Structures are given as structure tokens and as C-alpha cells.
């Protein structure tokens, strides 16, 4: 009985102090810097879809705005960092974009995911 009480006491003492491991979680679109660098005013929606993939948020009331949102849990306490890249279209052609994204983290994460077969292989037979 004293051992059980000791285990419970240690668990309660460490539960609220951030000592327990919380795995970093990344959610949202992977956007590589090379893809952003290729964006050009005047691209149609299909070209943008091919380059960046489907947007995280496509508002049914604002068809001319796409949002690529990503979040990352950054520490043991569960704080979350949010990044948003917004693209605007006029007459279904890209007119402007602004925002930020996890450029370095996206590149590193996409390289890790390719090893597990979660993302398509790059051209030229490289993984």
C-alpha cells in the first residue's frame, strides 16, 4: 500500500509541472519555400492547386480567398504556434498573397515523411 501511495504522489506532483513529455504535433499544409517562390500574379486556381495543394480553409462565402493554415505544438506545456498563408484571387486569377508559413520545419518534415512513403517521391528517382 505505501508503494502505491508513493507512485500516486509522484504522478500528481509531476503532472502539472511540465515534466511529462508531450510530443510535438504539426497539423496543416506543408508548404515548401520553393513552391512559394514559384507563385506568380495571374496564375489560375488550378495552377495554384498543383503548386501548393488544397487550401486548409476555403470559405464558401469568399470564393476568391484561400487560406493555408498550419499549427505546431512547440513546447511541453502545449503552447501552439499558428501560421497562416492567405491567397487572394480576382476573376479566378491569383492577385496577391501574404502571410507566413513554417518554411524550414515544412522542408524538414516533408523530407522525413518521404522516407515513410507518406508523400510522393521527387522527380529523378530521389526520395
PDB file of C-alpha atoms in Angstrom:
ATOM      1  CA  UNK A   1       0.000   0.000   0.000  1.00  0.00           C
ATOM      2  CA  UNK A   2       2.767   2.548   0.780  1.00  0.00           C
ATOM      3  CA  UNK A   3       4.345   1.914  -2.649  1.00  0.00           C
ATOM      4  CA  UNK A   4       1.044   2.605  -4.393  1.00  0.00           C
ATOM      5  CA  UNK A   5       0.613   5.834  -2.403  1.00  0.00           C
ATOM      6  CA  UNK A   6       4.163   6.877  -3.324  1.00  0.00           C
ATOM      7  CA  UNK A   7       3.514   6.230  -7.051  1.00  0.00           C
ATOM      8  CA  UNK A   8       0.283   8.248  -6.925  1.00  0.00           C
ATOM      9  CA  UNK A   9       2.020  11.082  -5.077  1.00  0.00           C
ATOM     10  CA  UNK A  10       4.857  11.243  -7.632  1.00  0.00           C
ATOM     11  CA  UNK A  11       2.375  11.146 -10.533  1.00  0.00           C
ATOM     12  CA  UNK A  12       0.350  14.004  -9.054  1.00  0.00           C
ATOM     13  CA  UNK A  13       3.459  16.046  -8.262  1.00  0.00           C
ATOM     14  CA  UNK A  14       4.867  15.807 -11.793  1.00  0.00           C
ATOM     15  CA  UNK A  15       1.608  16.038 -13.773  1.00  0.00           C
ATOM     16  CA  UNK A  16       1.254  19.802 -13.598  1.00  0.00           C
ATOM     17  CA  UNK A  17       4.845  20.934 -13.836  1.00  0.00           C
ATOM     18  CA  UNK A  18       5.531  20.212 -17.489  1.00  0.00           C
ATOM     19  CA  UNK A  19       7.951  17.366 -16.839  1.00  0.00           C
ATOM     20  CA  UNK A  20       5.874  14.843 -18.753  1.00  0.00           C
ATOM     21  CA  UNK A  21       6.798  14.521 -22.399  1.00  0.00           C
ATOM     22  CA  UNK A  22       4.369  15.930 -24.937  1.00  0.00           C
ATOM     23  CA  UNK A  23       5.184  15.065 -28.500  1.00  0.00           C
ATOM     24  CA  UNK A  24       5.403  17.981 -30.925  1.00  0.00           C
ATOM     25  CA  UNK A  25       2.393  17.915 -33.219  1.00  0.00           C
ATOM     26  CA  UNK A  26       2.319  19.566 -36.619  1.00  0.00           C
ATOM     27  CA  UNK A  27      -1.008  19.978 -38.414  1.00  0.00           C
ATOM     28  CA  UNK A  28      -1.918  21.705 -41.636  1.00  0.00           C
ATOM     29  CA  UNK A  29      -0.446  22.189 -45.073  1.00  0.00           C
ATOM     30  CA  UNK A  30       3.209  21.512 -45.849  1.00  0.00           C
ATOM     31  CA  UNK A  31       4.321  24.464 -47.940  1.00  0.00           C
ATOM     32  CA  UNK A  32       7.902  24.486 -49.118  1.00  0.00           C
ATOM     33  CA  UNK A  33       9.716  27.739 -49.801  1.00  0.00           C
ATOM     34  CA  UNK A  34      10.395  26.645 -53.389  1.00  0.00           C
ATOM     35  CA  UNK A  35       6.638  26.436 -54.009  1.00  0.00           C
ATOM     36  CA  UNK A  36       6.019  29.921 -52.598  1.00  0.00           C
ATOM     37  CA  UNK A  37       8.863  31.279 -54.713  1.00  0.00           C
ATOM     38  CA  UNK A  38       7.100  29.950 -57.831  1.00  0.00           C
ATOM     39  CA  UNK A  39       3.834  31.806 -57.148  1.00  0.00           C
ATOM     40  CA  UNK A  40       3.112  34.491 -59.721  1.00  0.00           C
ATOM     41  CA  UNK A  41       0.357  37.052 -60.070  1.00  0.00           C
ATOM     42  CA  UNK A  42      -2.034  35.885 -62.771  1.00  0.00           C
ATOM     43  CA  UNK A  43      -1.821  32.145 -62.075  1.00  0.00           C
ATOM     44  CA  UNK A  44      -5.201  30.425 -62.250  1.00  0.00           C
ATOM     45  CA  UNK A  45      -6.628  28.380 -59.389  1.00  0.00           C
ATOM     46  CA  UNK A  46      -5.659  25.060 -60.969  1.00  0.00           C
ATOM     47  CA  UNK A  47      -2.012  26.125 -61.224  1.00  0.00           C
ATOM     48  CA  UNK A  48      -2.023  27.176 -57.564  1.00  0.00           C
ATOM     49  CA  UNK A  49      -3.650  23.867 -56.571  1.00  0.00           C
ATOM     50  CA  UNK A  50      -0.947  21.982 -58.440  1.00  0.00           C
ATOM     51  CA  UNK A  51       1.783  24.010 -56.756  1.00  0.00           C
ATOM     52  CA  UNK A  52       0.520  24.250 -53.155  1.00  0.00           C
ATOM     53  CA  UNK A  53      -2.194  21.623 -52.865  1.00  0.00           C
ATOM     54  CA  UNK A  54      -5.687  22.137 -51.496  1.00  0.00           C
ATOM     55  CA  UNK A  55      -6.145  25.017 -49.065  1.00  0.00           C
ATOM     56  CA  UNK A  56      -6.873  24.276 -45.419  1.00  0.00           C
ATOM     57  CA  UNK A  57      -9.717  26.772 -45.448  1.00  0.00           C
ATOM     58  CA  UNK A  58     -11.796  27.569 -48.494  1.00  0.00           C
ATOM     59  CA  UNK A  59     -14.620  29.804 -47.308  1.00  0.00           C
ATOM     60  CA  UNK A  60     -17.858  29.121 -49.220  1.00  0.00           C
ATOM     61  CA  UNK A  61     -18.818  32.793 -48.868  1.00  0.00           C
ATOM     62  CA  UNK A  62     -15.487  34.145 -50.138  1.00  0.00           C
ATOM     63  CA  UNK A  63     -14.544  32.074 -53.182  1.00  0.00           C
ATOM     64  CA  UNK A  64     -11.711  34.445 -54.030  1.00  0.00           C
ATOM     65  CA  UNK A  65      -9.716  33.779 -50.837  1.00  0.00           C
ATOM     66  CA  UNK A  66      -7.782  30.659 -49.860  1.00  0.00           C
ATOM     67  CA  UNK A  67      -6.064  30.117 -46.515  1.00  0.00           C
ATOM     68  CA  UNK A  68      -3.246  27.652 -45.918  1.00  0.00           C
ATOM     69  CA  UNK A  69      -3.069  27.279 -42.158  1.00  0.00           C
ATOM     70  CA  UNK A  70      -0.611  25.249 -40.109  1.00  0.00           C
ATOM     71  CA  UNK A  71      -0.136  24.791 -36.377  1.00  0.00           C
ATOM     72  CA  UNK A  72       2.726  23.351 -34.395  1.00  0.00           C
ATOM     73  CA  UNK A  73       2.833  22.490 -30.705  1.00  0.00           C
ATOM     74  CA  UNK A  74       6.170  23.940 -29.666  1.00  0.00           C
ATOM     75  CA  UNK A  75       6.806  23.036 -26.042  1.00  0.00           C
ATOM     76  CA  UNK A  76       5.962  20.669 -23.225  1.00  0.00           C
ATOM     77  CA  UNK A  77       3.206  22.867 -21.889  1.00  0.00           C
ATOM     78  CA  UNK A  78       1.243  22.559 -25.106  1.00  0.00           C
ATOM     79  CA  UNK A  79       1.669  26.100 -26.453  1.00  0.00           C
ATOM     80  CA  UNK A  80       0.759  26.189 -30.121  1.00  0.00           C
ATOM     81  CA  UNK A  81       2.200  28.376 -32.853  1.00  0.00           C
ATOM     82  CA  UNK A  82      -0.127  29.200 -35.747  1.00  0.00           C
ATOM     83  CA  UNK A  83       0.948  30.314 -39.203  1.00  0.00           C
ATOM     84  CA  UNK A  84      -1.378  31.385 -41.981  1.00  0.00           C
ATOM     85  CA  UNK A  85      -0.689  31.984 -45.674  1.00  0.00           C
ATOM     86  CA  UNK A  86      -3.548  33.764 -47.463  1.00  0.00           C
ATOM     87  CA  UNK A  87      -4.018  33.931 -51.228  1.00  0.00           C
ATOM     88  CA  UNK A  88      -6.484  36.248 -52.974  1.00  0.00           C
ATOM     89  CA  UNK A  89      -7.891  35.770 -56.453  1.00  0.00           C
ATOM     90  CA  UNK A  90      -9.617  38.179 -58.826  1.00  0.00           C
ATOM     91  CA  UNK A  91     -11.620  36.572 -61.644  1.00  0.00           C
ATOM     92  CA  UNK A  92     -10.097  33.199 -60.640  1.00  0.00           C
ATOM     93  CA  UNK A  93      -6.549  34.522 -61.140  1.00  0.00           C
ATOM     94  CA  UNK A  94      -4.056  34.965 -58.302  1.00  0.00           C
ATOM     95  CA  UNK A  95      -3.813  38.651 -57.444  1.00  0.00           C
ATOM     96  CA  UNK A  96      -1.786  38.686 -54.196  1.00  0.00           C
ATOM     97  CA  UNK A  97      -0.655  36.606 -51.237  1.00  0.00           C
ATOM     98  CA  UNK A  98       0.647  37.309 -47.778  1.00  0.00           C
ATOM     99  CA  UNK A  99       1.374  35.609 -44.536  1.00  0.00           C
ATOM    100  CA  UNK A 100       3.899  33.249 -43.121  1.00  0.00           C
ATOM    101  CA  UNK A 101       4.486  29.546 -43.009  1.00  0.00           C
ATOM    102  CA  UNK A 102       6.908  27.113 -41.386  1.00  0.00           C
ATOM    103  CA  UNK A 103       9.463  27.129 -44.212  1.00  0.00           C
ATOM    104  CA  UNK A 104      12.295  25.255 -42.508  1.00  0.00           C
ATOM    105  CA  UNK A 105      10.049  22.953 -40.492  1.00  0.00           C
ATOM    106  CA  UNK A 106       7.998  22.131 -43.605  1.00  0.00           C
ATOM    107  CA  UNK A 107      11.119  21.183 -45.540  1.00  0.00           C
ATOM    108  CA  UNK A 108      12.463  19.018 -42.723  1.00  0.00           C
ATOM    109  CA  UNK A 109       9.086  17.390 -42.096  1.00  0.00           C
ATOM    110  CA  UNK A 110       8.472  16.660 -45.786  1.00  0.00           C
ATOM    111  CA  UNK A 111      11.905  15.014 -46.047  1.00  0.00           C
ATOM    112  CA  UNK A 112      11.132  12.832 -43.016  1.00  0.00           C
ATOM    113  CA  UNK A 113       7.671  11.886 -44.313  1.00  0.00           C
ATOM    114  CA  UNK A 114       9.013  10.870 -47.737  1.00  0.00           C
ATOM    115  CA  UNK A 115      11.097   8.180 -46.012  1.00  0.00           C
ATOM    116  CA  UNK A 116       7.901   6.580 -44.736  1.00  0.00           C
ATOM    117  CA  UNK A 117       6.078   6.807 -48.062  1.00  0.00           C
ATOM    118  CA  UNK A 118       3.569   9.433 -46.897  1.00  0.00           C
ATOM    119  CA  UNK A 119       4.497  11.913 -49.632  1.00  0.00           C
ATOM    120  CA  UNK A 120       5.198  11.297 -53.316  1.00  0.00           C
ATOM    121  CA  UNK A 121       8.755  10.738 -54.448  1.00  0.00           C
ATOM    122  CA  UNK A 122      10.554  13.644 -56.009  1.00  0.00           C
ATOM    123  CA  UNK A 123      11.360  13.587 -59.702  1.00  0.00           C
ATOM    124  CA  UNK A 124      14.603  11.960 -60.754  1.00  0.00           C
ATOM    125  CA  UNK A 125      14.159   8.887 -58.540  1.00  0.00           C
ATOM    126  CA  UNK A 126      15.286  10.663 -55.369  1.00  0.00           C
ATOM    127  CA  UNK A 127      13.329  10.287 -52.189  1.00  0.00           C
TER     128      UNK A 127
END
